[in-house]
XYZ file of C-alpha atoms in Angstrom:
377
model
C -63.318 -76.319 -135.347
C -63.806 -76.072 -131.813
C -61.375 -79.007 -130.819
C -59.191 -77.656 -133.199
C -59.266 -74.707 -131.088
C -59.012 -76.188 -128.007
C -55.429 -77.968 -128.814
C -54.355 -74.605 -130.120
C -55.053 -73.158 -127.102
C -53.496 -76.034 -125.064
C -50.438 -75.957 -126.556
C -49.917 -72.682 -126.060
C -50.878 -72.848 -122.457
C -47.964 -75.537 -122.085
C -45.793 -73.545 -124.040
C -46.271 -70.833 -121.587
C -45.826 -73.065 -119.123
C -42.960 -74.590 -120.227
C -40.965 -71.318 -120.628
C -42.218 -69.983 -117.356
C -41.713 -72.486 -115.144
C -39.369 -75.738 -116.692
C -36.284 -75.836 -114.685
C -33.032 -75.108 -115.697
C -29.115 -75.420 -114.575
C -29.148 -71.258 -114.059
C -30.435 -69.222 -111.181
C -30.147 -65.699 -112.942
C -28.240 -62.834 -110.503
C -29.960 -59.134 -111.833
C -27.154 -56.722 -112.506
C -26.616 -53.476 -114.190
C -24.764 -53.912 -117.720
C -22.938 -50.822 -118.442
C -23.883 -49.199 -121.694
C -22.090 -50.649 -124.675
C -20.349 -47.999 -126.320
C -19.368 -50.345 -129.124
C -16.917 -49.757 -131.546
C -16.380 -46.383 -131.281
C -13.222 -44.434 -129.947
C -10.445 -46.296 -128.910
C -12.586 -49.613 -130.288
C -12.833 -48.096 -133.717
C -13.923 -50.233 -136.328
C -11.270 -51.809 -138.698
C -9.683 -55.000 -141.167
C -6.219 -55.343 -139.551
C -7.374 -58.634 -139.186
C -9.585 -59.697 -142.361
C -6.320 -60.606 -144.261
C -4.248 -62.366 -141.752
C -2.309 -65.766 -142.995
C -3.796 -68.886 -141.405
C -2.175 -71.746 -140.473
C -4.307 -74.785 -141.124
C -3.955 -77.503 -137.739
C -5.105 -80.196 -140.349
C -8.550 -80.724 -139.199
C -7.874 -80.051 -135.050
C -10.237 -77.112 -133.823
C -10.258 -74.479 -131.249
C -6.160 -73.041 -130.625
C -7.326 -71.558 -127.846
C -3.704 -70.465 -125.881
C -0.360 -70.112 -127.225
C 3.577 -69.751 -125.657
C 6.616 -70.227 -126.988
C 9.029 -72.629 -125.624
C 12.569 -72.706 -124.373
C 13.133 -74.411 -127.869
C 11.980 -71.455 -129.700
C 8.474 -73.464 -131.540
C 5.582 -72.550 -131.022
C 3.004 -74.474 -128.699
C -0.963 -74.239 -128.822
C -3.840 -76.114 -127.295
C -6.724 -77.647 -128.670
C -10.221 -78.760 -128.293
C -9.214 -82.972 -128.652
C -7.078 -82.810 -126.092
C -3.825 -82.674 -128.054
C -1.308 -79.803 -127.517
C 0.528 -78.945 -130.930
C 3.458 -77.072 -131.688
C 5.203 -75.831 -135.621
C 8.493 -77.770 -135.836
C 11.927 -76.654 -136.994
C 10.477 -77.980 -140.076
C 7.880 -75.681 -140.049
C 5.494 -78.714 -139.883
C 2.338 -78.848 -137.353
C 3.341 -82.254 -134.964
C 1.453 -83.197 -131.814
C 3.637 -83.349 -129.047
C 1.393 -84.622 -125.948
C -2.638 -85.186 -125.688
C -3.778 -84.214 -122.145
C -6.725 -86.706 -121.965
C -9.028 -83.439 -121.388
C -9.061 -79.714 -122.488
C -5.765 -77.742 -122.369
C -6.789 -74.220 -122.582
C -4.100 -71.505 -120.805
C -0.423 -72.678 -121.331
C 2.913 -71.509 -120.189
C 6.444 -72.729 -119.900
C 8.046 -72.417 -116.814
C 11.616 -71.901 -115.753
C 12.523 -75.372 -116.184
C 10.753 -75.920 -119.480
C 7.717 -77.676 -117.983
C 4.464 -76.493 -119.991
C 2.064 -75.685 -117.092
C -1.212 -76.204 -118.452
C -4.710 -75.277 -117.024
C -6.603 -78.335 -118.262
C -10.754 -77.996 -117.426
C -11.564 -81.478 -117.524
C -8.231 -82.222 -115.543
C -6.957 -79.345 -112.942
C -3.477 -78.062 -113.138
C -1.241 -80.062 -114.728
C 2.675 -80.050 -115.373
C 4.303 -81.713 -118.757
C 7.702 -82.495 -118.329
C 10.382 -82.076 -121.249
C 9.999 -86.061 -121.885
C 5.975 -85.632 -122.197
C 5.515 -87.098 -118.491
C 2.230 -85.699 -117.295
C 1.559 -84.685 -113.510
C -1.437 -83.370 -111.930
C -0.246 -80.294 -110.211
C -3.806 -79.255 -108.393
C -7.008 -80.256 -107.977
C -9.021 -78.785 -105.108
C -8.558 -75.572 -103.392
C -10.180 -74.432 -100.250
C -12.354 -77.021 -100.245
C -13.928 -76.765 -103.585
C -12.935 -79.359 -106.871
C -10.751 -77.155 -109.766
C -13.265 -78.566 -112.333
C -12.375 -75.234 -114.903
C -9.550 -74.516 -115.046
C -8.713 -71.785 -117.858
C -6.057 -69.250 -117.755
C -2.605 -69.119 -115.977
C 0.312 -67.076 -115.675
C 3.858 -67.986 -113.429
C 6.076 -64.887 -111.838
C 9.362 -64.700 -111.573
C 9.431 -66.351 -107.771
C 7.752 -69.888 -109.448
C 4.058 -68.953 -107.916
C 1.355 -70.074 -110.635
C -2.031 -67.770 -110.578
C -4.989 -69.623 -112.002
C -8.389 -68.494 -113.393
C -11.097 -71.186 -111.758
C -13.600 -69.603 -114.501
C -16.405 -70.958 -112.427
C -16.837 -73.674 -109.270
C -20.762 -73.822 -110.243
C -20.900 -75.034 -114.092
C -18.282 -77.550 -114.641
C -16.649 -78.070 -118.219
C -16.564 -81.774 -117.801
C -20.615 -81.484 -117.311
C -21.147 -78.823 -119.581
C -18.359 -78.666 -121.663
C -16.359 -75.534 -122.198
C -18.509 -73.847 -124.495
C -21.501 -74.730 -122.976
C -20.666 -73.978 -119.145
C -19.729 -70.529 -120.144
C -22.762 -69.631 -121.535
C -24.449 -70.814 -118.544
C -22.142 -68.793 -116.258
C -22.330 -65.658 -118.038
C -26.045 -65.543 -118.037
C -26.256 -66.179 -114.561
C -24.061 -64.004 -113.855
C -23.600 -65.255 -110.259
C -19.929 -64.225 -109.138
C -18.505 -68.359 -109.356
C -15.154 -67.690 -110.744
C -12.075 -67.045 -108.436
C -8.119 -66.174 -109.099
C -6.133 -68.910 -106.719
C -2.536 -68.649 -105.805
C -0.625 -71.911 -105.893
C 3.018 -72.045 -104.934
C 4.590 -75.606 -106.453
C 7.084 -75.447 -103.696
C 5.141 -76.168 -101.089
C 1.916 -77.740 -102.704
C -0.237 -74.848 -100.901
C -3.065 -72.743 -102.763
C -5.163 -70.687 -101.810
C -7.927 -68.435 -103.375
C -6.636 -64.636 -103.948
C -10.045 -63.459 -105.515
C -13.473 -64.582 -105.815
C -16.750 -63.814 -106.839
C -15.941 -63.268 -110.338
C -18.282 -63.492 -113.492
C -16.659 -65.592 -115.769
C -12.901 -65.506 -114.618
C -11.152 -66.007 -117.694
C -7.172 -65.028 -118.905
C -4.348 -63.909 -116.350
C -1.378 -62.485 -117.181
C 1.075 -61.130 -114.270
C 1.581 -57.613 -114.218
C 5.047 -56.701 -115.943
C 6.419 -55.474 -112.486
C 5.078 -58.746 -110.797
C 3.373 -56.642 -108.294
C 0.205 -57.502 -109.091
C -1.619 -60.078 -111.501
C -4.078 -58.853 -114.152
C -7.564 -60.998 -114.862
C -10.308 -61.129 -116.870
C -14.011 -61.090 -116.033
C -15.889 -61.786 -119.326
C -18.958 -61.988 -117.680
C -18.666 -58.098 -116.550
C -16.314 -57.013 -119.708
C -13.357 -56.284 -117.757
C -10.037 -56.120 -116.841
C -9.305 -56.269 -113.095
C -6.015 -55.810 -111.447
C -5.232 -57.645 -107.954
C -2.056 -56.555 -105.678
C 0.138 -59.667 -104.581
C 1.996 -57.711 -101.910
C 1.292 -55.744 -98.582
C -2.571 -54.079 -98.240
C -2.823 -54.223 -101.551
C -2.234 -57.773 -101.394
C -6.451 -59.632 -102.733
C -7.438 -56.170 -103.394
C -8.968 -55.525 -106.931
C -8.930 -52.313 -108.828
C -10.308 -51.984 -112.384
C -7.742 -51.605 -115.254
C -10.214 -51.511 -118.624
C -14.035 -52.037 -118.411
C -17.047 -51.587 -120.724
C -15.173 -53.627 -123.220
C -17.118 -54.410 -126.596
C -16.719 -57.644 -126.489
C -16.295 -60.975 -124.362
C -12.743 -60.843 -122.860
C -11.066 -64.144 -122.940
C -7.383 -64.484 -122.321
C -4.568 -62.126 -121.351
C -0.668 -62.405 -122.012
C 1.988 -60.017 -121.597
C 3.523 -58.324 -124.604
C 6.288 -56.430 -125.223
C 6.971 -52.970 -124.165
C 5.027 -52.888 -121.220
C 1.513 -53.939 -122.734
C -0.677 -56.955 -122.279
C -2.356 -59.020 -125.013
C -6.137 -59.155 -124.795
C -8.422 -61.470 -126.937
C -12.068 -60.724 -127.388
C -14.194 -63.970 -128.421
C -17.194 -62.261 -129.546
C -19.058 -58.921 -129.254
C -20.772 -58.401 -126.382
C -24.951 -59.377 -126.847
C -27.634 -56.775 -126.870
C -29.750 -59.345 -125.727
C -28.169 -60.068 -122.633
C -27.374 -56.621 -122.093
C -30.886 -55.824 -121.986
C -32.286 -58.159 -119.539
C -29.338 -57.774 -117.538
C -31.717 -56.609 -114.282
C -34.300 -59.317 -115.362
C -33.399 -62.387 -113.958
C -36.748 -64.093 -114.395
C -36.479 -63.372 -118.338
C -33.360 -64.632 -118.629
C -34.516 -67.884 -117.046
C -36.985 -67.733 -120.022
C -34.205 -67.211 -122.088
C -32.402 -70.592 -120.944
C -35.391 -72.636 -121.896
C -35.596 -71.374 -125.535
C -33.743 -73.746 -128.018
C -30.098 -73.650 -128.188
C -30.408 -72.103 -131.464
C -32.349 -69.193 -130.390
C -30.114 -68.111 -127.344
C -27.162 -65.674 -127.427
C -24.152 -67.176 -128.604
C -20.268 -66.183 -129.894
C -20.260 -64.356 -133.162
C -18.180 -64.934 -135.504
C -15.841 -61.515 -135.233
C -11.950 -61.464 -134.779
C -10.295 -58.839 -132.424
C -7.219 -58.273 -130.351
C -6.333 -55.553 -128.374
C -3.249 -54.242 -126.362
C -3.363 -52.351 -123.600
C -0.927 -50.852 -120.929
C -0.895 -50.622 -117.761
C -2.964 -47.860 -117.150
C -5.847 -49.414 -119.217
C -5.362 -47.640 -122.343
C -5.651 -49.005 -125.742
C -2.568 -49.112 -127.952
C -2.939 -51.466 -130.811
C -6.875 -52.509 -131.747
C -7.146 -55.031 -134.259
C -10.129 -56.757 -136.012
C -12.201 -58.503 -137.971
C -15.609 -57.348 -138.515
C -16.258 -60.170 -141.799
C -15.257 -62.943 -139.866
C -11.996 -64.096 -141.679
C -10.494 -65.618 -138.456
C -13.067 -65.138 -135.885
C -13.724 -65.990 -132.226
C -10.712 -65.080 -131.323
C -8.954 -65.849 -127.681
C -5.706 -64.267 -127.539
C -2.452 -63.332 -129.093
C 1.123 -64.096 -128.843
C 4.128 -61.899 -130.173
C 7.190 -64.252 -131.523
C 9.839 -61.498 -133.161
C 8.093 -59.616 -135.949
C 4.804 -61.931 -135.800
C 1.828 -61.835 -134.213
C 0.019 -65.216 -133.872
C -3.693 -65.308 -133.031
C -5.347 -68.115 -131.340
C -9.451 -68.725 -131.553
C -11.927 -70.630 -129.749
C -13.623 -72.511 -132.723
C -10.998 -72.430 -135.287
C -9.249 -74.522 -137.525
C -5.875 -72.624 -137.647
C -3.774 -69.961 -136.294
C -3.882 -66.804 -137.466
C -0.326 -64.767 -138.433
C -0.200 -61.426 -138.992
C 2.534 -58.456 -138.726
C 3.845 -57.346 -134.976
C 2.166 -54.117 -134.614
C 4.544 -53.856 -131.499
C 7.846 -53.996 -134.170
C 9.383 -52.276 -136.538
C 8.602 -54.495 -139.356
C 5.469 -53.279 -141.880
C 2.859 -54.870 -142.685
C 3.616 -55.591 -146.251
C 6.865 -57.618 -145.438
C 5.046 -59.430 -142.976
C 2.422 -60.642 -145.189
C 5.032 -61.755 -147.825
C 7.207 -63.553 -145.791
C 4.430 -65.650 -143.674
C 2.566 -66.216 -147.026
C 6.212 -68.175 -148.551
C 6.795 -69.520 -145.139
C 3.179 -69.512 -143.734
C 3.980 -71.690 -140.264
C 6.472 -69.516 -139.177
């Protein structure tokens, strides 16, 4: 028995070991985590989204950003590369493949799709499917995850860098935001890049996680995304106010992942996942959540499978609050409003979601019947 014992006893010693000391890609940061409030108030749990109308991308995953185009269709990005849109014949066609990982997208005023690739930087796609890299480097440090974008009125493009330590060509997408958001080590930055003159510059760092941008409806400022901290942060683009961050919506349930405008003054906000206990808990451990890292991917904190878009206005407030607690049409990124239609996009789906335009005058009901005799549209 007794060498029985003593190989017991080893292997937990290296097992110990292993999860105290093995190295690991993260050097944990020890912050506070605000309570979770969960879904309470504003957040209150519901099934807007349990029944929505999904359109099937025949076998492509992940729609993770959506715009519509000066042709009126519908464009989306996906995991392979490929960037989709719903024809006049209400078909899904691919209409370019990237190379990389097209995540933010958004037609500019000469109906180039500007595209924040992370595998390949900023890139423009002409009308005729040419491909040009727009950006690669900024002050000095490689654009290796690139996520969100949004262009003003003036042409100027402001990008989410979601992090300049864990690269999505290394890690892939998934993976390097996992490893960012449990480090929690302020890598992501907002950058300012003005096509006309080929100069960019960094507007924000320091951000956990800097995910969707959307500019503000006034174009005085520019709205982002820290998943890492739950929240929405404002930044002016003019005068003192011009770098300067103010908080629009924190505490958020869940991950925040990109932002769009809407109509009537309100932005679009996806949340992939609620937000983990876990993590929440050892936020001001940083040792433990090195410990964490080294347990097997299985055992770690990862996205749930739970739908839900919110709108909110300027001052922060929640107006429409949309989910999916059974996981119908789950991880969901973001949301675009096309007339009467809201269209959903996800991080690990197979299709789009469509559901009614809480934002117009048409019900529910008509919604759902229509879409469900014309689902692509």
């Amino acid at each position: 028995m007794k060498p029985i014992k003593s190989l017991a006893l080893a292997g937990a010693a290296a097992l110990v070991g292993y999860l105290a000391f093995a190295p690991v890609a993260i050097d944990p940061v020890a912050w506070q985590a605000p309570a979770n409030q969960g879904y309470t108030g504003s957040f209150a749990q519901n099934q807007h989204l349990s029944q929505v109308t999904r359109v099937e991308l025949n076998g492509e995953v992940g729609p993770e950003d959506l715009d519509l185009g000066p042709d009126g269709l519908v464009y989306f990005s996906l995991l392979s590369g490929s960037i989709q849109r719903i024809n006049a014949q209400n078909e899904i066609e691919e209409w370019v493949n990237t190379g990389g990982r097209p995540l933010g997208i958004e037609f500019d005023a000469n109906g180039h799709l500007i595209v924040a690739d992370a595998m390949k930087g900023l890139l423009s796609i002409s009308p005729e499917k040419q491909i040009t890299v727009l950006l690669q480097n900024v002050d000095g440090k490689d654009l290796r995850y690139a996520d969100d974008l949004d262009i003003a009125r003036d042409g100027k493009i402001y990008l989410s860098d979601a992090s300049t330590k864990f690269y999505a060509d290394v890690y892939g997408t998934y993976g390097a935001s996992l490893l960012d958001i449990n480090e929690h080590g302020g890598h992501g930055r907002l950058i300012e890049f003005d096509p006309q003159t080929g100069k960019a510059l960094t507007l924000l760092d320091g951000l956990n996680f800097a995910n969707g941008v959307a500019l503000s409806h006034d174009q005085q400022s520019v709205l982002i995304n820290e998943t890492g901290s739950y929240r929405v942060l404002r930044v002016g683009l003019y005068g003192e106010q011009r770098g300067q961050a103010d908080v629009v919506i924190d505490n958020l349930p869940g991950f925040p992942d990109n932002l769009a405008q809407g109509n009537q003054g309100l932005y679009w906000l996806g949340l992939v996942s609620p937000r983990s206990a876990a993590l929440d808990a050892l936020s001001a451990y940083p040792t433990l959540r090195k410990v964490v890292q080294r347990l097997p991917a299985f055992m770690r904190p990862k996205a749930q499978n739970f739908g839900h878009v919110i709108a909110i206005n300027d001052a922060g407030e929640v107006i429409h609050n949309l989910q999916d607690p059974l996981g119908m049409y789950g991880q969901t990124t973001g949301a675009l409003e096309v007339g009467e239609r809201l269209y959903i996009s996800s991080l690990h789906e197979t299709a789009l979601a469509l559901t009614a335009n809480p934002n117009s005058a048409e019900t529910v009901e008509s919604a759902f019947s229509e879409a469900n005799s014309n689902p692509a549209m």
